[in-house]
Amino acid sequence: MPSDKPGLVSARPDLTADLMARTGLDEDILTELVHRFYARVRDDDVLGPIFAAQITDWGPHLARMVAFWSSVALMTGRYHGAPVPAHTRLPINAAHFDRWLALFRQTAQDVCTPTGAAHVIERAERIARSLNMAVEQAQSGPDAIPALG
């Protein structure tokens, strides 16, 4: 069941079409989600300065994030990057990920269908946990042993 949406490229077209049908998500909605979310991030007192120090040209970053969320939410395989190294060098901690998630949840609920919002929020929560663990590990030094539990 290939997508009837022109221009949607997916490494797994049947899976992508199924996810789109089940969640109500598509590239246009993901683009709106990413753009609205990062507008909130830029305006946020906590996260805005961190992003401003790292990103001077938002166009390429937003395009990369749309590809990322297309890959994460619709299994398109469009994103080819390494998010862990990009985050481990930042001055961030668990509180920053909590704030990121709060803004993301709010934006997803504003932009997506309820099923679509639940879908991307669940993935965002997993991503935030993984990135937070990687950041904590990097900040504790190369010889640190990860905490259990």
Short mmCIF file of N, CA and C in Angstrom, two decimals:
data_model
loop_
_atom_site.label_atom_id
_atom_site.label_comp_id
_atom_site.label_asym_id
_atom_site.label_seq_id
_atom_site.Cartn_x
_atom_site.Cartn_y
_atom_site.Cartn_z
N MET A 1 0.84 -1.17 0.00
CA MET A 1 0.00 0.00 0.00
C MET A 1 0.89 1.24 0.00
N PRO A 2 1.40 1.65 -1.14
CA PRO A 2 2.26 2.82 -1.21
C PRO A 2 1.49 4.09 -0.90
N SER A 3 2.24 5.09 -0.45
CA SER A 3 1.63 6.37 -0.11
C SER A 3 1.08 7.05 -1.37
N ASP A 4 -0.09 7.67 -1.23
CA ASP A 4 -0.63 8.43 -2.35
C ASP A 4 -0.21 9.90 -2.24
N LYS A 5 0.61 10.22 -1.27
CA LYS A 5 1.10 11.59 -1.08
C LYS A 5 2.27 11.81 -2.03
N PRO A 6 2.14 12.72 -2.99
CA PRO A 6 3.25 12.95 -3.91
C PRO A 6 4.47 13.47 -3.18
N GLY A 7 5.63 13.00 -3.62
CA GLY A 7 6.87 13.50 -3.07
C GLY A 7 7.34 12.82 -1.80
N LEU A 8 6.51 11.97 -1.19
CA LEU A 8 6.93 11.29 0.03
C LEU A 8 7.82 10.11 -0.35
N VAL A 9 9.05 10.18 0.07
CA VAL A 9 10.00 9.13 -0.20
C VAL A 9 10.20 8.34 1.08
N SER A 10 10.09 7.04 0.98
CA SER A 10 10.27 6.18 2.14
C SER A 10 11.04 4.94 1.75
N ALA A 11 11.94 4.55 2.64
CA ALA A 11 12.66 3.30 2.46
C ALA A 11 11.74 2.11 2.69
N ARG A 12 10.63 2.34 3.38
CA ARG A 12 9.65 1.29 3.71
C ARG A 12 8.25 1.81 3.39
N PRO A 13 7.90 1.93 2.12
CA PRO A 13 6.64 2.60 1.75
C PRO A 13 5.39 1.97 2.35
N ASP A 14 5.34 0.65 2.46
CA ASP A 14 4.14 0.02 3.03
C ASP A 14 4.00 0.35 4.52
N LEU A 15 5.12 0.29 5.25
CA LEU A 15 5.10 0.62 6.68
C LEU A 15 4.75 2.09 6.88
N THR A 16 5.33 2.95 6.07
CA THR A 16 5.05 4.38 6.16
C THR A 16 3.57 4.65 5.90
N ALA A 17 3.02 4.06 4.86
CA ALA A 17 1.60 4.25 4.54
C ALA A 17 0.71 3.77 5.68
N ASP A 18 1.06 2.64 6.29
CA ASP A 18 0.29 2.12 7.42
C ASP A 18 0.36 3.07 8.61
N LEU A 19 1.55 3.57 8.92
CA LEU A 19 1.70 4.51 10.03
C LEU A 19 0.92 5.79 9.77
N MET A 20 0.96 6.27 8.54
CA MET A 20 0.21 7.48 8.20
C MET A 20 -1.29 7.26 8.40
N ALA A 21 -1.76 6.12 7.96
CA ALA A 21 -3.19 5.81 8.08
C ALA A 21 -3.60 5.68 9.55
N ARG A 22 -2.75 5.04 10.36
CA ARG A 22 -3.09 4.81 11.77
C ARG A 22 -2.97 6.05 12.64
N THR A 23 -2.03 6.95 12.31
CA THR A 23 -1.74 8.09 13.19
C THR A 23 -2.29 9.42 12.69
N GLY A 24 -2.61 9.49 11.40
CA GLY A 24 -3.01 10.76 10.83
C GLY A 24 -1.83 11.69 10.57
N LEU A 25 -0.61 11.18 10.73
CA LEU A 25 0.59 11.98 10.49
C LEU A 25 0.98 11.89 9.02
N ASP A 26 1.56 12.97 8.53
CA ASP A 26 2.18 12.97 7.20
C ASP A 26 3.29 14.02 7.22
N GLU A 27 3.95 14.19 6.11
CA GLU A 27 5.08 15.12 6.04
C GLU A 27 4.65 16.56 6.35
N ASP A 28 3.47 16.97 5.90
CA ASP A 28 3.01 18.33 6.17
C ASP A 28 2.80 18.56 7.66
N ILE A 29 2.18 17.61 8.33
CA ILE A 29 1.94 17.73 9.77
C ILE A 29 3.27 17.70 10.52
N LEU A 30 4.17 16.82 10.13
CA LEU A 30 5.47 16.77 10.80
C LEU A 30 6.26 18.06 10.59
N THR A 31 6.14 18.64 9.41
CA THR A 31 6.80 19.92 9.13
C THR A 31 6.23 21.00 10.04
N GLU A 32 4.92 21.06 10.16
CA GLU A 32 4.29 22.04 11.05
C GLU A 32 4.69 21.80 12.50
N LEU A 33 4.71 20.54 12.92
CA LEU A 33 5.13 20.18 14.28
C LEU A 33 6.54 20.69 14.56
N VAL A 34 7.46 20.38 13.69
CA VAL A 34 8.86 20.77 13.88
C VAL A 34 9.00 22.29 13.90
N HIS A 35 8.38 22.98 12.97
CA HIS A 35 8.52 24.43 12.90
C HIS A 35 7.89 25.12 14.11
N ARG A 36 6.72 24.68 14.52
CA ARG A 36 6.08 25.28 15.71
C ARG A 36 6.87 24.96 16.97
N PHE A 37 7.33 23.72 17.08
CA PHE A 37 8.09 23.31 18.26
C PHE A 37 9.36 24.15 18.41
N TYR A 38 10.13 24.26 17.34
CA TYR A 38 11.38 25.01 17.45
C TYR A 38 11.14 26.51 17.58
N ALA A 39 10.01 27.02 17.14
CA ALA A 39 9.67 28.42 17.43
C ALA A 39 9.48 28.58 18.94
N ARG A 40 8.83 27.61 19.57
CA ARG A 40 8.67 27.65 21.03
C ARG A 40 10.02 27.50 21.73
N VAL A 41 10.85 26.62 21.23
CA VAL A 41 12.18 26.43 21.82
C VAL A 41 12.97 27.74 21.76
N ARG A 42 12.96 28.38 20.62
CA ARG A 42 13.71 29.64 20.46
C ARG A 42 13.21 30.72 21.41
N ASP A 43 11.90 30.71 21.70
CA ASP A 43 11.32 31.71 22.60
C ASP A 43 11.44 31.33 24.08
N ASP A 44 11.85 30.12 24.36
CA ASP A 44 11.90 29.62 25.74
C ASP A 44 13.11 30.21 26.48
N ASP A 45 12.87 30.65 27.71
CA ASP A 45 13.94 31.25 28.52
C ASP A 45 15.04 30.26 28.87
N VAL A 46 14.71 29.00 29.01
CA VAL A 46 15.70 27.98 29.38
C VAL A 46 16.41 27.43 28.15
N LEU A 47 15.66 26.99 27.16
CA LEU A 47 16.25 26.32 26.00
C LEU A 47 16.71 27.28 24.91
N GLY A 48 16.06 28.41 24.77
CA GLY A 48 16.39 29.35 23.71
C GLY A 48 17.86 29.73 23.65
N PRO A 49 18.47 30.13 24.77
CA PRO A 49 19.88 30.51 24.72
C PRO A 49 20.82 29.37 24.34
N ILE A 50 20.49 28.16 24.73
CA ILE A 50 21.34 27.00 24.38
C ILE A 50 21.29 26.78 22.87
N PHE A 51 20.10 26.82 22.29
CA PHE A 51 19.97 26.64 20.85
C PHE A 51 20.59 27.81 20.09
N ALA A 52 20.39 29.02 20.60
CA ALA A 52 20.94 30.20 19.92
C ALA A 52 22.46 30.16 19.85
N ALA A 53 23.08 29.56 20.85
CA ALA A 53 24.54 29.45 20.87
C ALA A 53 25.05 28.42 19.87
N GLN A 54 24.18 27.53 19.42
CA GLN A 54 24.60 26.43 18.54
C GLN A 54 24.15 26.59 17.10
N ILE A 55 23.00 27.23 16.89
CA ILE A 55 22.39 27.27 15.56
C ILE A 55 22.26 28.72 15.10
N THR A 56 22.93 29.02 13.99
CA THR A 56 22.83 30.37 13.43
C THR A 56 21.94 30.39 12.19
N ASP A 57 21.86 29.27 11.49
CA ASP A 57 21.04 29.18 10.29
C ASP A 57 19.96 28.12 10.53
N TRP A 58 18.77 28.58 10.85
CA TRP A 58 17.70 27.67 11.24
C TRP A 58 17.13 26.85 10.09
N GLY A 59 17.22 27.35 8.86
CA GLY A 59 16.64 26.62 7.72
C GLY A 59 17.15 25.20 7.60
N PRO A 60 18.46 25.00 7.51
CA PRO A 60 18.99 23.63 7.41
C PRO A 60 18.67 22.78 8.65
N HIS A 61 18.70 23.41 9.83
CA HIS A 61 18.40 22.64 11.04
C HIS A 61 16.96 22.15 11.02
N LEU A 62 16.03 23.03 10.65
CA LEU A 62 14.62 22.62 10.61
C LEU A 62 14.40 21.53 9.56
N ALA A 63 15.04 21.65 8.41
CA ALA A 63 14.91 20.60 7.38
C ALA A 63 15.44 19.27 7.90
N ARG A 64 16.57 19.32 8.61
CA ARG A 64 17.16 18.10 9.19
C ARG A 64 16.21 17.49 10.23
N MET A 65 15.57 18.35 11.03
CA MET A 65 14.66 17.86 12.06
C MET A 65 13.36 17.29 11.46
N VAL A 66 12.90 17.86 10.36
CA VAL A 66 11.73 17.27 9.67
C VAL A 66 12.11 15.88 9.16
N ALA A 67 13.29 15.74 8.57
CA ALA A 67 13.75 14.42 8.10
C ALA A 67 13.87 13.46 9.28
N PHE A 68 14.39 13.96 10.42
CA PHE A 68 14.52 13.12 11.62
C PHE A 68 13.16 12.60 12.06
N TRP A 69 12.19 13.52 12.21
CA TRP A 69 10.87 13.10 12.68
C TRP A 69 10.12 12.27 11.65
N SER A 70 10.39 12.48 10.38
CA SER A 70 9.83 11.61 9.35
C SER A 70 10.35 10.19 9.53
N SER A 71 11.64 10.08 9.81
CA SER A 71 12.23 8.76 10.04
C SER A 71 11.71 8.12 11.32
N VAL A 72 11.61 8.92 12.37
CA VAL A 72 11.19 8.39 13.67
C VAL A 72 9.70 8.04 13.67
N ALA A 73 8.87 8.92 13.15
CA ALA A 73 7.42 8.74 13.25
C ALA A 73 6.84 7.91 12.13
N LEU A 74 7.42 8.01 10.93
CA LEU A 74 6.84 7.34 9.76
C LEU A 74 7.76 6.28 9.16
N MET A 75 8.91 6.06 9.78
CA MET A 75 9.85 5.02 9.34
C MET A 75 10.27 5.21 7.88
N THR A 76 10.47 6.47 7.48
CA THR A 76 10.82 6.74 6.08
C THR A 76 12.30 6.51 5.80
N GLY A 77 13.14 6.56 6.83
CA GLY A 77 14.57 6.41 6.61
C GLY A 77 15.21 7.65 6.01
N ARG A 78 14.56 8.80 6.10
CA ARG A 78 15.07 10.03 5.49
C ARG A 78 16.23 10.64 6.26
N TYR A 79 16.32 10.42 7.56
CA TYR A 79 17.36 11.06 8.37
C TYR A 79 18.62 10.22 8.37
N HIS A 80 19.73 10.89 8.14
CA HIS A 80 21.03 10.24 8.19
C HIS A 80 21.94 11.15 9.00
N GLY A 81 21.98 10.93 10.28
CA GLY A 81 22.79 11.78 11.14
C GLY A 81 23.17 11.06 12.41
N ALA A 82 23.82 11.80 13.28
CA ALA A 82 24.29 11.25 14.55
C ALA A 82 23.89 12.20 15.68
N PRO A 83 22.70 12.04 16.23
CA PRO A 83 22.24 12.99 17.24
C PRO A 83 23.00 12.90 18.57
N VAL A 84 23.53 11.74 18.92
CA VAL A 84 24.19 11.62 20.22
C VAL A 84 25.40 12.53 20.32
N PRO A 85 26.37 12.47 19.40
CA PRO A 85 27.52 13.37 19.53
C PRO A 85 27.14 14.85 19.52
N ALA A 86 26.10 15.19 18.77
CA ALA A 86 25.67 16.59 18.71
C ALA A 86 25.15 17.08 20.06
N HIS A 87 24.61 16.17 20.87
CA HIS A 87 24.04 16.56 22.16
C HIS A 87 25.01 16.42 23.32
N THR A 88 25.95 15.49 23.24
CA THR A 88 26.81 15.24 24.40
C THR A 88 27.76 16.40 24.70
N ARG A 89 28.01 17.25 23.73
CA ARG A 89 28.90 18.38 23.97
C ARG A 89 28.17 19.62 24.48
N LEU A 90 26.87 19.55 24.63
CA LEU A 90 26.08 20.70 25.06
C LEU A 90 26.02 20.82 26.58
N PRO A 91 25.86 22.05 27.09
CA PRO A 91 25.73 22.25 28.54
C PRO A 91 24.29 22.00 28.99
N ILE A 92 23.89 20.74 28.97
CA ILE A 92 22.50 20.39 29.29
C ILE A 92 22.47 19.25 30.30
N ASN A 93 21.30 19.11 30.93
CA ASN A 93 21.09 18.05 31.92
C ASN A 93 19.62 17.59 31.85
N ALA A 94 19.23 16.77 32.79
CA ALA A 94 17.88 16.20 32.78
C ALA A 94 16.79 17.27 32.79
N ALA A 95 17.03 18.37 33.47
CA ALA A 95 16.03 19.45 33.52
C ALA A 95 15.79 20.03 32.13
N HIS A 96 16.83 20.12 31.33
CA HIS A 96 16.68 20.62 29.96
C HIS A 96 15.85 19.64 29.13
N PHE A 97 16.09 18.36 29.29
CA PHE A 97 15.29 17.37 28.56
C PHE A 97 13.83 17.40 29.01
N ASP A 98 13.60 17.61 30.30
CA ASP A 98 12.22 17.73 30.80
C ASP A 98 11.51 18.92 30.16
N ARG A 99 12.22 20.04 30.06
CA ARG A 99 11.63 21.23 29.45
C ARG A 99 11.37 20.99 27.97
N TRP A 100 12.35 20.36 27.29
CA TRP A 100 12.21 20.02 25.87
C TRP A 100 10.95 19.17 25.67
N LEU A 101 10.79 18.16 26.53
CA LEU A 101 9.62 17.28 26.41
C LEU A 101 8.31 18.02 26.66
N ALA A 102 8.30 18.91 27.63
CA ALA A 102 7.07 19.67 27.92
C ALA A 102 6.66 20.49 26.70
N LEU A 103 7.61 21.16 26.07
CA LEU A 103 7.30 21.95 24.88
C LEU A 103 6.89 21.05 23.72
N PHE A 104 7.56 19.91 23.58
CA PHE A 104 7.23 18.99 22.50
C PHE A 104 5.83 18.41 22.69
N ARG A 105 5.51 17.98 23.91
CA ARG A 105 4.16 17.43 24.17
C ARG A 105 3.08 18.46 23.83
N GLN A 106 3.29 19.69 24.30
CA GLN A 106 2.30 20.75 24.05
C GLN A 106 2.13 20.97 22.54
N THR A 107 3.23 21.02 21.83
CA THR A 107 3.16 21.27 20.39
C THR A 107 2.51 20.11 19.66
N ALA A 108 2.88 18.89 20.02
CA ALA A 108 2.29 17.71 19.37
C ALA A 108 0.78 17.67 19.59
N GLN A 109 0.34 18.00 20.79
CA GLN A 109 -1.09 18.00 21.07
C GLN A 109 -1.81 19.11 20.32
N ASP A 110 -1.12 20.20 20.05
CA ASP A 110 -1.71 21.30 19.29
C ASP A 110 -1.80 21.00 17.80
N VAL A 111 -0.84 20.25 17.27
CA VAL A 111 -0.70 20.09 15.83
C VAL A 111 -1.27 18.76 15.31
N CYS A 112 -1.09 17.71 16.06
CA CYS A 112 -1.39 16.35 15.57
C CYS A 112 -2.76 15.87 16.03
N THR A 113 -3.24 14.84 15.37
CA THR A 113 -4.42 14.13 15.86
C THR A 113 -4.06 13.54 17.23
N PRO A 114 -5.03 13.19 18.06
CA PRO A 114 -4.69 12.57 19.34
C PRO A 114 -3.81 11.32 19.17
N THR A 115 -4.12 10.48 18.19
CA THR A 115 -3.32 9.28 17.97
C THR A 115 -1.92 9.64 17.48
N GLY A 116 -1.84 10.61 16.59
CA GLY A 116 -0.55 11.07 16.09
C GLY A 116 0.28 11.69 17.19
N ALA A 117 -0.35 12.50 18.04
CA ALA A 117 0.37 13.12 19.16
C ALA A 117 0.92 12.04 20.10
N ALA A 118 0.10 11.07 20.44
CA ALA A 118 0.57 9.98 21.32
C ALA A 118 1.75 9.26 20.69
N HIS A 119 1.69 9.05 19.40
CA HIS A 119 2.74 8.34 18.66
C HIS A 119 4.07 9.10 18.74
N VAL A 120 4.06 10.39 18.42
CA VAL A 120 5.32 11.15 18.42
C VAL A 120 5.80 11.44 19.84
N ILE A 121 4.88 11.64 20.78
CA ILE A 121 5.27 11.89 22.17
C ILE A 121 5.97 10.67 22.75
N GLU A 122 5.43 9.50 22.49
CA GLU A 122 6.07 8.27 23.01
C GLU A 122 7.49 8.16 22.47
N ARG A 123 7.67 8.46 21.22
CA ARG A 123 9.01 8.40 20.62
C ARG A 123 9.92 9.50 21.17
N ALA A 124 9.38 10.69 21.36
CA ALA A 124 10.16 11.78 21.93
C ALA A 124 10.63 11.45 23.35
N GLU A 125 9.77 10.81 24.12
CA GLU A 125 10.15 10.43 25.48
C GLU A 125 11.30 9.42 25.47
N ARG A 126 11.24 8.46 24.56
CA ARG A 126 12.33 7.48 24.42
C ARG A 126 13.63 8.15 23.99
N ILE A 127 13.52 9.05 23.03
CA ILE A 127 14.70 9.76 22.52
C ILE A 127 15.31 10.60 23.63
N ALA A 128 14.48 11.32 24.37
CA ALA A 128 14.99 12.16 25.46
C ALA A 128 15.69 11.32 26.51
N ARG A 129 15.12 10.17 26.87
CA ARG A 129 15.78 9.28 27.85
C ARG A 129 17.14 8.83 27.34
N SER A 130 17.19 8.41 26.09
CA SER A 130 18.45 7.92 25.52
C SER A 130 19.49 9.03 25.44
N LEU A 131 19.09 10.19 24.95
CA LEU A 131 20.04 11.29 24.84
C LEU A 131 20.50 11.77 26.22
N ASN A 132 19.59 11.81 27.17
CA ASN A 132 19.96 12.22 28.52
C ASN A 132 20.99 11.25 29.11
N MET A 133 20.78 9.96 28.92
CA MET A 133 21.75 8.98 29.41
C MET A 133 23.10 9.18 28.74
N ALA A 134 23.11 9.43 27.44
CA ALA A 134 24.37 9.65 26.72
C ALA A 134 25.07 10.91 27.22
N VAL A 135 24.30 11.98 27.45
CA VAL A 135 24.87 13.23 27.94
C VAL A 135 25.46 13.02 29.33
N GLU A 136 24.70 12.35 30.21
CA GLU A 136 25.21 12.09 31.56
C GLU A 136 26.49 11.28 31.52
N GLN A 137 26.53 10.28 30.67
CA GLN A 137 27.72 9.45 30.52
C GLN A 137 28.91 10.28 30.02
N ALA A 138 28.68 11.11 29.04
CA ALA A 138 29.75 11.95 28.49
C ALA A 138 30.25 12.96 29.52
N GLN A 139 29.33 13.50 30.31
CA GLN A 139 29.71 14.50 31.30
C GLN A 139 30.44 13.90 32.49
N SER A 140 30.24 12.60 32.70
CA SER A 140 30.90 11.97 33.84
C SER A 140 32.29 11.46 33.47
N GLY A 141 32.66 11.58 32.21
CA GLY A 141 34.02 11.22 31.78
C GLY A 141 34.04 9.93 31.02
N PRO A 142 35.10 9.73 30.25
CA PRO A 142 35.18 8.55 29.37
C PRO A 142 35.35 7.23 30.13
N ASP A 143 35.83 7.29 31.34
CA ASP A 143 36.05 6.04 32.09
C ASP A 143 34.95 5.73 33.08
N ALA A 144 33.90 6.56 33.09
CA ALA A 144 32.82 6.36 34.06
C ALA A 144 32.03 5.10 33.71
N ILE A 145 31.53 4.45 34.72
CA ILE A 145 30.69 3.27 34.56
C ILE A 145 29.25 3.72 34.67
N PRO A 146 28.42 3.34 33.68
CA PRO A 146 27.01 3.79 33.74
C PRO A 146 26.32 3.26 35.00
N ALA A 147 25.48 4.12 35.58
CA ALA A 147 24.71 3.72 36.75
C ALA A 147 23.65 2.72 36.34
N LEU A 148 23.38 1.76 37.22
CA LEU A 148 22.32 0.78 36.99
C LEU A 148 21.05 1.26 37.64
N GLY A 149 19.92 0.88 37.02
CA GLY A 149 18.65 1.18 37.65
C GLY A 149 18.04 2.33 37.07
#
